[in-house]
Short mmCIF file of C-alpha atoms in Angstrom, two decimals:
data_model
loop_
_atom_site.label_atom_id
_atom_site.label_comp_id
_atom_site.label_asym_id
_atom_site.label_seq_id
_atom_site.Cartn_x
_atom_site.Cartn_y
_atom_site.Cartn_z
CA MET A 1 12.23 24.91 -23.54
CA ARG A 2 12.09 23.54 -20.02
CA ASN A 3 8.88 23.89 -18.08
CA ALA A 4 7.91 23.80 -14.43
CA THR A 5 4.89 22.18 -12.83
CA PHE A 6 3.16 23.77 -9.84
CA LEU A 7 0.14 22.74 -7.77
CA GLN A 8 -1.78 25.64 -6.19
CA LEU A 9 -4.41 25.38 -3.50
CA ALA A 10 -7.69 27.16 -4.16
CA PRO A 11 -7.97 30.66 -2.61
CA GLU A 12 -10.46 29.43 -0.02
CA PHE A 13 -7.74 27.09 1.28
CA GLY A 14 -5.08 29.78 1.47
CA GLY A 15 -3.84 29.76 -2.12
CA THR A 16 -0.46 28.21 -1.26
CA LYS A 17 1.56 27.31 -4.37
CA PHE A 18 3.69 24.13 -4.27
CA GLY A 19 6.58 23.46 -6.63
CA PRO A 20 8.30 23.54 -8.96
CA PHE A 21 8.19 19.76 -9.45
CA ASP A 22 10.80 18.25 -11.76
CA VAL A 23 9.46 14.68 -11.57
CA VAL A 24 7.13 12.64 -13.76
CA GLU A 25 4.91 11.57 -10.84
CA ILE A 26 3.67 13.85 -8.04
CA ARG A 27 1.98 12.11 -5.10
CA LEU A 28 -0.30 13.71 -2.49
CA GLY A 29 -1.26 12.01 0.77
CA SER A 30 -0.90 12.02 4.54
CA ASP A 31 2.32 9.93 4.56
CA PRO A 32 5.31 12.36 4.44
CA GLY A 33 7.66 9.59 3.39
CA ALA A 34 5.69 8.74 0.23
CA SER A 35 4.20 12.11 -0.78
CA GLU A 36 5.53 15.22 -2.47
CA ILE A 37 2.72 17.19 -0.77
CA THR A 38 1.56 16.09 2.68
CA LEU A 39 -1.98 16.79 3.91
CA PRO A 40 -3.48 16.22 7.41
CA GLU A 41 -4.82 12.73 7.98
CA THR A 42 -7.65 14.30 10.00
CA LEU A 43 -9.15 15.57 6.73
CA GLY A 44 -9.71 11.98 5.64
CA VAL A 45 -6.66 11.93 3.33
CA ALA A 46 -5.19 8.46 2.70
CA PRO A 47 -1.44 7.86 3.23
CA GLN A 48 -1.09 7.80 -0.58
CA HIS A 49 -4.21 9.44 -1.93
CA VAL A 50 -3.72 10.71 -5.48
CA LYS A 51 -0.96 10.90 -8.07
CA VAL A 52 -0.41 13.34 -10.94
CA LEU A 53 1.60 12.00 -13.92
CA ARG A 54 3.18 14.60 -16.19
CA GLN A 55 3.16 13.89 -19.94
CA GLN A 56 5.73 15.11 -22.48
CA ASP A 57 3.26 17.57 -24.03
CA ASN A 58 2.54 19.35 -20.70
CA SER A 59 -0.72 17.46 -20.17
CA PHE A 60 -1.30 15.24 -17.14
CA ILE A 61 -2.94 12.06 -15.87
CA VAL A 62 -4.71 12.26 -12.48
CA ALA A 63 -5.45 8.94 -10.73
CA PRO A 64 -6.33 7.82 -7.20
CA VAL A 65 -3.48 5.81 -5.67
CA ASP A 66 -5.77 4.04 -3.19
CA LYS A 67 -8.97 2.66 -4.71
CA THR A 68 -10.88 3.83 -1.61
CA ALA A 69 -9.49 7.38 -1.79
CA PRO A 70 -12.09 9.82 -3.23
CA VAL A 71 -10.77 12.30 -5.80
CA TYR A 72 -12.89 14.88 -7.67
CA PHE A 73 -11.98 16.53 -10.98
CA PHE A 74 -12.81 20.14 -11.96
CA ARG A 75 -12.43 21.20 -15.59
CA ALA A 76 -10.95 24.73 -15.90
CA GLY A 77 -13.71 27.33 -15.61
CA THR A 78 -16.26 24.98 -14.03
CA ALA A 79 -17.41 24.76 -10.42
CA ARG A 80 -18.89 21.25 -10.45
CA GLY A 81 -16.63 18.34 -9.60
CA LYS A 82 -16.74 14.84 -11.08
CA GLN A 83 -15.44 11.87 -9.08
CA VAL A 84 -12.38 10.20 -10.57
CA THR A 85 -12.55 6.40 -10.35
CA SER A 86 -9.84 5.61 -12.92
CA PRO A 87 -6.89 7.48 -14.50
CA MET A 88 -8.11 10.66 -16.26
CA ALA A 89 -6.35 12.97 -18.74
CA VAL A 90 -6.27 16.62 -17.62
CA GLN A 91 -4.68 19.88 -18.75
CA SER A 92 -2.90 22.81 -17.12
CA GLY A 93 -5.57 24.95 -15.45
CA ASP A 94 -7.73 21.98 -14.46
CA ALA A 95 -8.13 21.17 -10.76
CA PHE A 96 -8.83 18.26 -8.44
CA SER A 97 -9.95 17.97 -4.83
CA LEU A 98 -9.39 15.28 -2.22
CA VAL A 99 -11.95 13.50 -0.01
CA THR A 100 -15.01 15.59 -1.08
CA PRO A 101 -15.83 18.15 -3.80
CA GLU A 102 -15.40 20.78 -1.07
CA GLY A 103 -12.12 19.28 0.16
CA PRO A 104 -8.58 20.62 -0.46
CA ARG A 105 -8.57 21.58 -4.15
CA PHE A 106 -5.39 21.93 -6.22
CA THR A 107 -5.05 23.60 -9.63
CA ILE A 108 -2.40 22.22 -11.97
CA LEU A 109 -0.23 24.97 -13.44
CA VAL A 110 2.57 24.78 -16.03
CA GLU A 111 5.05 27.63 -16.50
CA THR A 112 7.36 27.65 -19.54
CA ASP A 113 8.84 31.15 -19.38
CA PRO A 114 12.14 31.14 -17.36
CA LEU A 115 11.33 34.48 -15.68
CA ALA A 116 7.85 33.30 -14.77
CA ILE A 117 9.32 30.08 -13.35
CA LYS A 118 11.76 32.06 -11.25
CA GLU A 119 9.07 34.37 -9.89
CA ALA A 120 6.66 31.51 -9.24
CA SER A 121 9.39 29.55 -7.46
CA LYS A 122 9.97 32.47 -5.06
CA GLU A 123 6.34 32.33 -4.00
CA ALA A 124 6.01 28.54 -4.02
CA TRP A 125 6.60 26.12 -1.19
CA GLY A 126 6.93 22.38 -1.18
CA PRO A 127 9.81 20.36 -2.61
CA ASN A 128 12.57 22.68 -1.28
CA LEU A 129 13.83 23.72 -4.70
CA GLY A 130 15.61 27.00 -5.39
CA GLU A 131 16.75 27.82 -8.93
CA TRP A 132 14.98 25.58 -11.44
CA GLY A 133 16.55 22.13 -11.29
CA SER A 134 18.88 22.76 -8.33
CA ARG A 135 18.26 21.74 -4.73
CA VAL A 136 19.18 24.28 -1.99
CA ALA A 137 18.80 24.66 1.74
CA PRO A 138 15.90 26.98 2.64
CA THR A 139 16.80 30.45 3.88
CA ALA A 140 15.47 31.69 7.23
CA SER A 141 12.99 34.04 5.58
CA ARG A 142 11.82 31.32 3.19
CA MET A 143 11.42 28.89 6.07
CA LYS A 144 9.39 31.40 8.07
CA ARG A 145 7.20 32.15 5.08
CA GLY A 146 6.74 28.45 4.44
CA LEU A 147 5.79 27.80 8.04
CA TRP A 148 3.29 30.64 7.95
CA PHE A 149 1.80 29.31 4.70
CA GLU A 150 1.52 25.82 6.21
CA ILE A 151 -0.13 27.09 9.42
CA LYS A 152 -2.51 29.21 7.38
CA ARG A 153 -3.28 26.30 5.03
CA ARG A 154 -4.05 23.90 7.85
CA GLY A 155 -6.19 26.48 9.63
CA PHE A 156 -8.22 27.19 6.52
CA ALA A 157 -8.52 23.48 5.79
CA ALA A 158 -9.85 22.72 9.27
CA VAL A 159 -12.49 25.46 9.08
CA PHE A 160 -13.58 25.43 5.48
CA THR A 161 -13.79 21.75 4.57
CA THR A 162 -17.43 21.77 5.69
CA ARG A 163 -19.99 22.45 2.97
CA MET A 164 -21.35 25.67 4.54
CA GLY A 165 -17.93 27.02 5.44
CA ASN A 166 -16.65 26.28 1.95
CA MET A 167 -19.61 27.99 0.30
CA GLY A 168 -19.14 31.08 2.49
CA MET A 169 -15.45 31.32 1.72
CA ARG A 170 -16.07 30.85 -2.00
CA LEU A 171 -18.56 33.74 -1.94
CA TRP A 172 -16.16 35.97 0.01
CA THR A 173 -13.32 35.15 -2.39
CA MET A 174 -15.52 35.93 -5.40
CA VAL A 175 -16.51 39.33 -3.94
CA LYS A 176 -12.97 40.18 -2.85
CA THR A 177 -11.41 39.36 -6.22
CA GLY A 178 -14.26 40.74 -8.30
CA SER A 179 -14.78 37.40 -10.02
CA ILE A 180 -18.42 37.53 -8.97
CA PHE A 181 -18.88 39.97 -11.83
CA SER A 182 -17.48 37.44 -14.28
CA PRO A 183 -19.87 36.75 -17.19
CA VAL A 184 -19.90 33.10 -16.11
CA TYR A 185 -21.54 33.92 -12.79
CA ILE A 186 -23.74 36.63 -14.26
CA VAL A 187 -25.09 34.19 -16.83
CA SER A 188 -25.59 31.55 -14.12
CA GLY A 189 -27.51 34.06 -12.03
CA MET A 190 -29.68 35.02 -14.99
CA LEU A 191 -30.50 31.38 -15.54
CA MET A 192 -31.46 30.86 -11.92
CA MET A 193 -33.62 34.01 -11.85
CA SER A 194 -35.19 33.90 -15.26
CA GLY A 195 -35.56 30.18 -15.95
CA TRP A 196 -36.09 28.82 -19.39
CA LEU A 197 -36.86 32.26 -20.98
CA PHE A 198 -33.17 33.04 -20.99
CA ALA A 199 -31.89 29.53 -21.60
CA GLY A 200 -31.11 30.11 -25.29
CA GLY A 201 -29.16 33.31 -24.65
CA ALA A 202 -27.30 31.72 -21.75
CA ALA A 203 -26.28 28.79 -23.92
CA CYS A 204 -24.84 31.16 -26.54
CA SER A 205 -22.96 33.10 -23.86
CA ALA A 206 -21.60 29.90 -22.40
CA LEU A 207 -20.46 28.83 -25.87
CA ARG A 208 -18.51 32.07 -26.33
CA LEU A 209 -17.07 31.91 -22.84
CA ASN A 210 -15.89 28.31 -23.35
CA THR A 211 -13.92 28.94 -26.56
CA GLY A 212 -10.70 28.32 -24.69
CA LYS A 213 -12.07 25.11 -23.26
CA MET A 214 -13.09 23.89 -26.72
CA GLN A 215 -9.61 24.66 -27.99
CA ALA A 216 -8.11 22.62 -25.16
CA ALA A 217 -10.47 19.75 -25.99
CA THR A 218 -9.34 19.88 -29.64
CA GLU A 219 -5.70 19.70 -28.58
CA LEU A 220 -6.50 16.80 -26.26
CA SER A 221 -8.22 14.95 -29.09
CA SER A 222 -5.21 15.42 -31.38
CA CYS A 223 -2.86 13.78 -28.87
CA ARG A 224 -5.31 11.15 -27.61
CA ASP A 225 -3.45 8.29 -29.27
CA GLN A 226 -0.17 9.36 -27.70
CA LEU A 227 -1.72 9.55 -24.24
CA GLY A 228 -3.63 6.33 -24.64
CA VAL A 229 -6.89 7.90 -23.48
CA ALA A 230 -10.18 7.38 -25.27
CA GLN A 231 -13.00 9.93 -25.46
CA ASP A 232 -16.72 9.41 -25.02
CA GLN A 233 -18.42 10.53 -28.22
CA SER A 234 -21.56 11.82 -26.47
CA SER A 235 -20.01 13.80 -23.59
CA GLY A 236 -16.53 14.52 -24.94
CA GLU A 237 -15.06 13.47 -21.58
CA PRO A 238 -12.13 11.04 -21.28
CA THR A 239 -13.30 7.46 -20.86
CA GLU A 240 -11.72 4.16 -19.97
CA LEU A 241 -9.75 2.09 -22.44
CA THR A 242 -10.27 -1.66 -22.52
CA VAL A 243 -7.47 -4.14 -21.90
CA PRO A 244 -7.42 -5.20 -25.59
CA GLN A 245 -7.06 -1.55 -26.64
CA LEU A 246 -4.23 -1.07 -24.15
CA ALA A 247 -2.53 -4.22 -25.44
CA GLN A 248 -2.58 -2.74 -28.94
CA LEU A 249 -1.15 0.62 -27.77
CA VAL A 250 1.54 -0.75 -25.44
CA LEU A 251 2.64 -3.74 -27.56
CA GLY A 252 2.67 -1.58 -30.68
CA ASP A 253 0.69 -3.69 -33.18
CA PRO A 254 -3.01 -3.25 -34.12
CA GLU A 255 -3.50 -7.02 -34.39
CA TRP A 256 -3.23 -7.42 -30.62
CA ARG A 257 -6.58 -5.74 -29.94
CA ASN A 258 -8.50 -8.10 -32.23
CA THR A 259 -6.71 -11.17 -30.88
CA VAL A 260 -7.07 -10.37 -27.18
CA GLU A 261 -10.73 -9.42 -27.66
CA SER A 262 -11.62 -12.65 -29.44
CA ASP A 263 -9.48 -15.13 -27.47
CA ARG A 264 -10.60 -15.32 -23.85
CA ASP A 265 -7.97 -17.88 -22.85
CA LEU A 266 -5.19 -15.71 -24.22
CA TYR A 267 -6.76 -12.67 -22.51
CA ASP A 268 -6.62 -14.46 -19.15
CA ALA A 269 -3.03 -15.60 -19.74
CA PHE A 270 -2.01 -12.04 -20.71
CA THR A 271 -3.52 -10.52 -17.55
CA ARG A 272 -1.81 -13.16 -15.39
CA GLY A 273 1.47 -12.26 -17.07
CA LEU A 274 0.86 -8.57 -16.33
CA ARG A 275 0.17 -9.23 -12.65
CA GLU A 276 3.27 -11.41 -12.27
CA ALA A 277 5.56 -8.88 -13.96
CA PHE A 278 4.24 -5.77 -12.17
CA ALA A 279 4.31 -7.60 -8.82
CA ASP A 280 8.05 -8.24 -9.13
CA GLY A 281 9.17 -5.15 -11.01
CA ALA A 282 12.52 -4.71 -9.24
CA ARG A 283 13.68 -8.10 -10.52
CA TYR A 284 13.18 -6.98 -14.12
CA ARG A 285 14.88 -3.57 -13.92
CA TRP A 286 18.06 -4.97 -15.50
CA VAL A 287 16.17 -5.52 -18.75
CA TYR A 288 16.10 -1.79 -19.58
CA THR A 289 19.21 -0.65 -17.69
CA LYS A 290 21.85 -3.15 -18.89
CA LYS A 291 22.52 -2.65 -22.57
CA GLY A 292 24.62 -5.79 -23.13
CA SER A 293 22.31 -8.17 -21.26
CA THR A 294 21.06 -11.57 -22.45
CA PHE A 295 17.81 -9.84 -23.40
CA THR A 296 19.40 -7.36 -25.82
CA ARG A 297 21.73 -10.01 -27.24
CA PHE A 298 18.88 -12.44 -27.83
CA ARG A 299 16.72 -9.75 -29.42
CA GLY A 300 19.63 -8.80 -31.69
CA ALA A 301 20.13 -12.45 -32.64
CA LEU A 302 16.44 -12.79 -33.51
CA GLU A 303 16.60 -9.66 -35.63
CA SER A 304 19.69 -10.96 -37.47
CA ALA A 305 17.84 -14.23 -38.09
CA GLY A 306 15.04 -12.32 -39.85
CA MET A 307 12.35 -12.40 -37.17
CA PRO A 308 9.53 -9.91 -38.02
CA PRO A 309 9.72 -6.86 -35.69
CA ALA A 310 6.16 -7.31 -34.39
CA VAL A 311 7.03 -10.88 -33.30
CA ASN A 312 10.50 -10.01 -32.02
CA ARG A 313 8.92 -7.23 -29.89
CA VAL A 314 7.44 -9.97 -27.68
CA VAL A 315 9.44 -13.17 -28.31
CA ALA A 316 12.64 -11.48 -27.10
CA TYR A 317 11.18 -11.57 -23.59
CA ALA A 318 11.59 -15.35 -23.57
CA ALA A 319 15.15 -14.47 -22.47
CA VAL A 320 13.72 -12.64 -19.42
CA SER A 321 12.87 -15.25 -16.82
CA PRO A 322 13.78 -16.31 -13.28
CA HIS A 323 16.42 -18.73 -14.58
CA THR A 324 18.40 -16.41 -16.88
CA ASP A 325 21.47 -16.70 -14.64
CA ARG A 326 21.54 -20.52 -14.45
CA THR A 327 22.48 -23.22 -16.93
CA TRP A 328 19.87 -25.63 -15.60
CA THR A 329 16.46 -25.17 -14.03
CA ILE A 330 13.41 -27.30 -13.26
CA VAL A 331 10.40 -26.56 -15.46
CA LYS A 332 7.03 -28.18 -16.06
CA ASP A 333 6.54 -29.53 -19.57
CA SER A 334 3.38 -29.74 -21.66
CA GLN A 335 2.53 -33.08 -20.03
CA GLY A 336 2.59 -31.51 -16.55
CA GLU A 337 5.81 -33.30 -15.59
CA GLU A 338 8.83 -31.70 -13.95
CA VAL A 339 11.82 -31.91 -16.29
CA CYS A 340 15.12 -30.17 -16.88
CA GLY A 341 15.25 -26.88 -18.76
CA ARG A 342 18.56 -25.72 -20.18
CA GLY A 343 19.98 -22.33 -21.12
CA VAL A 344 18.65 -18.79 -20.85
CA LEU A 345 15.24 -19.81 -22.21
CA GLY A 346 14.98 -22.95 -20.08
CA LEU A 347 14.24 -25.08 -23.16
CA THR A 348 13.35 -28.73 -22.58
CA TYR A 349 15.06 -31.48 -24.55
CA ARG A 350 11.81 -32.22 -26.40
CA GLN A 351 11.15 -28.57 -27.22
CA ALA A 352 14.69 -28.07 -28.55
CA THR A 353 14.49 -31.28 -30.60
CA ASN A 354 11.22 -30.19 -32.21
CA LEU A 355 12.84 -26.84 -33.00
CA GLY A 356 15.52 -28.72 -34.94
CA MET A 357 18.40 -27.96 -32.59
CA THR A 358 21.44 -30.15 -31.85
CA VAL A 359 21.18 -31.16 -28.19
CA VAL A 360 22.36 -33.87 -25.80
CA PRO A 361 19.98 -35.92 -23.63
CA ASP A 362 19.22 -34.91 -20.05
CA ALA A 363 17.04 -36.26 -17.25
CA LEU A 364 15.80 -34.96 -13.90
CA VAL A 365 16.93 -37.48 -11.28
CA ASP A 366 17.41 -37.51 -7.53
CA ALA A 367 20.79 -36.47 -6.20
CA GLN A 368 21.64 -40.01 -5.07
CA LEU A 369 21.35 -41.46 -8.59
CA ALA A 370 23.13 -38.48 -10.11
CA ASP A 371 26.13 -38.97 -7.82
CA SER A 372 26.23 -42.76 -8.12
CA ASN A 373 28.18 -44.97 -10.50
CA ASP A 374 25.08 -46.83 -11.61
CA VAL A 375 25.53 -46.19 -15.34
CA GLU A 376 22.73 -48.58 -16.28
CA LYS A 377 20.05 -46.67 -14.34
CA GLN A 378 21.46 -43.34 -15.44
CA ARG A 379 21.20 -44.43 -19.08
CA GLU A 380 17.64 -45.62 -18.51
CA ALA A 381 16.66 -42.14 -17.29
CA LEU A 382 18.35 -40.47 -20.26
CA ASP A 383 16.76 -42.95 -22.71
CA ALA A 384 13.32 -42.09 -21.32
CA THR A 385 13.88 -38.41 -22.20
CA VAL A 386 14.97 -39.30 -25.73
CA ARG A 387 12.02 -41.65 -26.16
CA GLU A 388 9.49 -39.04 -24.97
CA ALA A 389 10.87 -36.63 -27.58
CA GLY A 390 10.50 -39.22 -30.37
CA ALA A 391 14.20 -38.85 -31.08
CA GLU A 392 17.21 -41.14 -31.36
CA TYR A 393 20.59 -40.84 -29.72
CA LYS A 394 23.61 -43.06 -30.21
CA TYR A 395 25.94 -43.21 -27.25
CA ARG A 396 29.67 -43.13 -27.84
CA ASP A 397 32.02 -45.56 -26.19
CA ASN A 398 32.84 -44.51 -22.65
CA GLU A 399 30.15 -41.79 -22.78
CA VAL A 400 30.61 -39.35 -19.90
CA PHE A 401 27.56 -38.48 -17.81
CA THR A 402 27.64 -35.42 -15.57
CA SER A 403 25.06 -33.75 -13.36
CA GLU A 404 24.33 -30.26 -12.09
CA GLY A 405 21.93 -29.13 -9.40
CA ALA A 406 18.90 -27.41 -10.87
CA GLN A 407 17.79 -25.76 -7.63
CA THR A 408 19.03 -26.17 -4.06
CA GLN A 409 22.00 -28.24 -3.06
CA GLY A 410 20.95 -31.80 -2.34
CA GLY A 411 17.77 -31.50 -4.40
CA PRO A 412 16.99 -33.01 -7.82
CA SER A 413 19.80 -32.82 -10.36
CA CYS A 414 19.95 -32.59 -14.12
CA LEU A 415 21.88 -35.62 -15.35
CA HIS A 416 23.13 -35.11 -18.89
CA VAL A 417 25.53 -36.37 -21.48
CA ASP A 418 28.72 -34.36 -21.61
CA GLY A 419 28.96 -32.42 -24.86
CA ALA A 420 27.96 -29.33 -26.83
CA ASP A 421 24.31 -28.30 -26.62
CA GLU A 422 22.79 -25.51 -28.74
CA ARG A 423 20.45 -24.55 -25.92
CA ASP A 424 23.44 -22.66 -24.47
CA ASP A 425 23.93 -20.64 -27.70
CA LEU A 426 21.64 -17.60 -28.11
CA GLY A 427 22.46 -17.37 -31.82
CA ALA A 428 21.55 -21.01 -32.46
CA ILE A 429 18.32 -20.61 -30.46
CA ALA A 430 17.36 -17.50 -32.43
CA SER A 431 18.00 -19.22 -35.77
CA ALA A 432 15.95 -22.27 -34.77
CA ILE A 433 13.03 -20.18 -33.49
CA SER A 434 13.09 -17.98 -36.59
CA ARG A 435 12.84 -21.03 -38.83
CA LYS A 436 9.88 -22.33 -36.84
CA ILE A 437 7.85 -19.11 -36.29
CA GLY A 438 9.42 -16.57 -38.65
CA ALA A 439 7.72 -14.74 -41.52
CA SER A 440 7.66 -17.79 -43.84
CA ALA A 441 6.95 -20.45 -41.18
CA ALA A 442 4.43 -23.20 -41.91
CA LYS A 443 1.37 -24.10 -39.84
CA VAL A 444 0.88 -20.49 -38.65
CA PRO A 445 -0.94 -17.57 -40.37
CA LYS A 446 0.89 -15.52 -42.96
CA ALA A 447 2.45 -12.28 -41.77
CA ASP A 448 -0.14 -9.52 -41.17
CA ALA A 449 -3.06 -11.99 -41.26
CA GLN A 450 -5.47 -12.17 -38.35
CA HIS A 451 -3.87 -13.43 -35.11
CA TRP A 452 -0.55 -13.94 -36.87
CA VAL A 453 1.64 -12.73 -33.96
CA ALA A 454 -0.21 -14.52 -31.15
CA ALA A 455 -0.37 -17.77 -33.16
CA ARG A 456 3.43 -17.73 -33.45
CA LEU A 457 3.89 -17.30 -29.70
CA VAL A 458 1.53 -20.20 -29.00
CA TRP A 459 3.26 -22.32 -31.67
CA LEU A 460 6.64 -21.68 -30.01
CA TYR A 461 5.45 -23.23 -26.74
CA ALA A 462 3.60 -25.99 -28.56
CA GLN A 463 7.04 -27.25 -29.66
CA ASP A 464 7.17 -29.03 -26.31
CA TYR A 465 4.35 -31.35 -27.42
CA LYS A 466 5.16 -34.93 -28.32
CA PRO A 467 5.92 -35.29 -32.04
CA TYR A 468 2.66 -37.04 -32.97
CA GLN A 469 0.68 -34.34 -31.10
CA LEU A 470 2.54 -31.62 -32.95
CA GLU A 471 2.01 -33.23 -36.34
CA GLU A 472 -1.76 -33.18 -35.84
CA LEU A 473 -1.84 -29.47 -34.96
CA ASP A 474 -2.21 -26.57 -37.44
CA LEU A 475 -2.72 -22.90 -36.48
CA LYS A 476 -2.58 -21.27 -39.91
CA ALA A 477 -6.34 -20.65 -40.15
CA SER A 478 -7.51 -17.11 -39.26
CA THR A 479 -8.89 -18.30 -35.94
CA PRO A 480 -7.82 -17.23 -32.42
CA PRO A 481 -5.08 -19.67 -31.39
CA SER A 482 -6.72 -21.19 -28.31
CA ILE A 483 -10.00 -21.66 -30.20
CA ALA A 484 -8.12 -23.29 -33.09
CA MET A 485 -6.50 -25.71 -30.65
CA SER A 486 -9.82 -26.59 -29.03
CA ASN A 487 -11.41 -27.14 -32.45
CA GLN A 488 -8.63 -29.61 -33.25
CA GLY A 489 -9.17 -31.61 -30.06
CA VAL A 490 -6.10 -30.46 -28.13
CA GLU A 491 -6.53 -31.36 -24.47
CA ASP A 492 -7.15 -28.47 -22.09
CA ASP A 493 -3.91 -28.96 -20.15
CA ARG A 494 -1.74 -28.92 -23.26
CA ARG A 495 -3.65 -25.97 -24.73
CA ASP A 496 -3.25 -24.01 -21.48
CA PHE A 497 0.48 -24.77 -21.46
CA ALA A 498 1.06 -23.18 -24.88
CA VAL A 499 -1.40 -20.30 -24.44
CA GLY A 500 -0.08 -19.62 -20.94
CA GLY A 501 3.50 -19.36 -22.22
CA ALA A 502 2.40 -16.89 -24.90
CA GLY A 503 0.49 -14.82 -22.32
CA ARG A 504 3.52 -14.62 -20.01
CA LEU A 505 5.63 -13.22 -22.85
CA MET A 506 2.95 -10.66 -23.70
CA GLY A 507 2.63 -9.64 -20.03
CA ARG A 508 6.39 -9.20 -19.62
CA ALA A 509 6.69 -7.24 -22.87
CA ALA A 510 3.95 -4.80 -21.85
CA ALA A 511 4.74 -4.46 -18.15
CA ILE A 512 8.54 -4.08 -18.40
CA ALA A 513 8.26 -1.42 -21.12
CA CYS A 514 5.83 0.47 -18.87
CA MET A 515 8.15 0.06 -15.87
CA ALA A 516 10.87 1.77 -17.89
CA ASN A 517 8.41 4.60 -18.55
CA PHE A 518 7.81 5.03 -14.80
CA ASP A 519 11.42 4.70 -13.61
CA ARG A 520 12.36 8.01 -11.98
CA GLU A 521 16.08 7.36 -12.25
CA GLN A 522 15.94 6.66 -15.98
CA ARG A 523 14.00 9.83 -16.94
CA THR A 524 13.62 8.55 -20.52
CA ILE A 525 13.52 5.06 -22.00
CA PRO A 526 16.93 4.20 -23.51
CA ASN A 527 16.73 4.22 -27.31
CA TRP A 528 18.45 0.81 -27.44
CA PHE A 529 15.70 -0.76 -25.33
CA THR A 530 12.42 -0.07 -27.11
CA ASP A 531 10.20 2.66 -28.50
CA ALA A 532 8.45 4.28 -25.55
CA PRO A 533 4.84 3.10 -25.25
CA PRO A 534 2.25 5.82 -24.50
CA LEU A 535 2.74 6.91 -20.90
CA GLY A 536 -1.00 7.38 -20.42
CA SER A 537 -1.72 3.84 -21.60
CA CYS A 538 0.93 2.48 -19.23
CA ALA A 539 -0.55 4.42 -16.31
CA ILE A 540 -4.03 3.05 -17.01
CA LEU A 541 -2.74 -0.50 -17.49
CA LYS A 542 -0.84 -0.38 -14.19
CA ALA A 543 -3.90 1.07 -12.45
CA TYR A 544 -6.03 -1.77 -13.80
CA VAL A 545 -3.56 -4.24 -12.29
CA GLU A 546 -3.40 -2.43 -8.93
CA TYR A 547 -7.19 -2.11 -8.69
CA ASP A 548 -7.75 -5.69 -9.95
CA ARG A 549 -9.86 -4.46 -12.87
CA LEU A 550 -8.33 -6.57 -15.61
#
């Protein structure tokens, strides 16, 4: 059954109802171009002040958009607000205010009955919606009523945002509606008048009166894993999740939490990857909107090659990079040198050779040498690449050398031997990677052992090491990968190269899946892309990035 979301101002602010909203994210602020509900800037409201994220089970996440924008949360049936400093799980019937606890306060309402939705929509004002799900032009009477509601709302807001004015209006509203005779207020009055003598009886009354609240808390607890929101055991209130916990929830494997918690270098690399991916989200939208892309084809090739799903979930994002649309690109290798990278993954000659692939030599040279007929110097450059990889290459008679620009015209070029190269073949790449880091790979932990997924990502990038460096390295012990490398004397620069590559993949895998969750045009994550990570976890992770709290 479809449902409609409404936001209703408190009676002391006019009681205007806004909605229905048929979007995942509702924003409130003083900027009309970026807000579903616009409030006066004179009240202290930020251009983008607060957002409300709707979950699939009719619960919500409330979070400040601007870290300096005060937001206060009111549990249903309570009059005391609690400041929201990070994304918080809420339910229908809960409320939040902007700027101060006495500021404009909105109650979140969910209607599921079609008749109730229709009636509520007649009274509501806001997103200019008529029948549920259809957009119509406002009638003259509706426009007049909306203008009157807006004038009344702004007038009330200007007068009653002061503490004394708000208290007076609350008291008048309670008398007018008869809610002052509610047992909640009677019990509160008894406590104030009678002190501790009546404390026991008041507690029992409060317990009976809060039965509905306890039921809501039970329901929230049952779906906590889906939302990605933890709960404080002492207070029962939602509490913040850590980055390692979010990594486990969003990347879909329990081993991630243990690994990210115990490996500080990998933690830092992961958070850098998150920032980079979220900062350039538009560039990655093709990943979850184009079904036949290089990403989906590479992931399918890895699956066909027998890659474990938990590893494939992240390794597939090696095909998502700035150079996916070019044959050649300039990359930095594990020695800190600029070299040529070939194919969708931008693999270096040394990395591909260590993976056991059939490749032809290449070398990064200046455009003048690339375009010259100086075969002797060209061969010297190519021989240096082969030598650095510890490989051998026998040139054929009349070997043809060609070059292609790796970046801008006139810049460095990738000189290479003309011939077939498996770095251009996604299937060959997937088979080679699966042999090296698959379920039965050597020098990495067995499947399902501690750190087994992260160690494989690090080992993939370590394939760019020189052969003698790679022979001396072993990651199969149940030790966090960067610590294992340090214990074996791997230099900091080379360790950071491999760990940094693993962290970038993790960051892309988490951030892009969350971007698909937030995409308003997509509505739902395509089933061919990935299983949807918890929306609440994604919201918190993105907030951590935006507020620089990683």
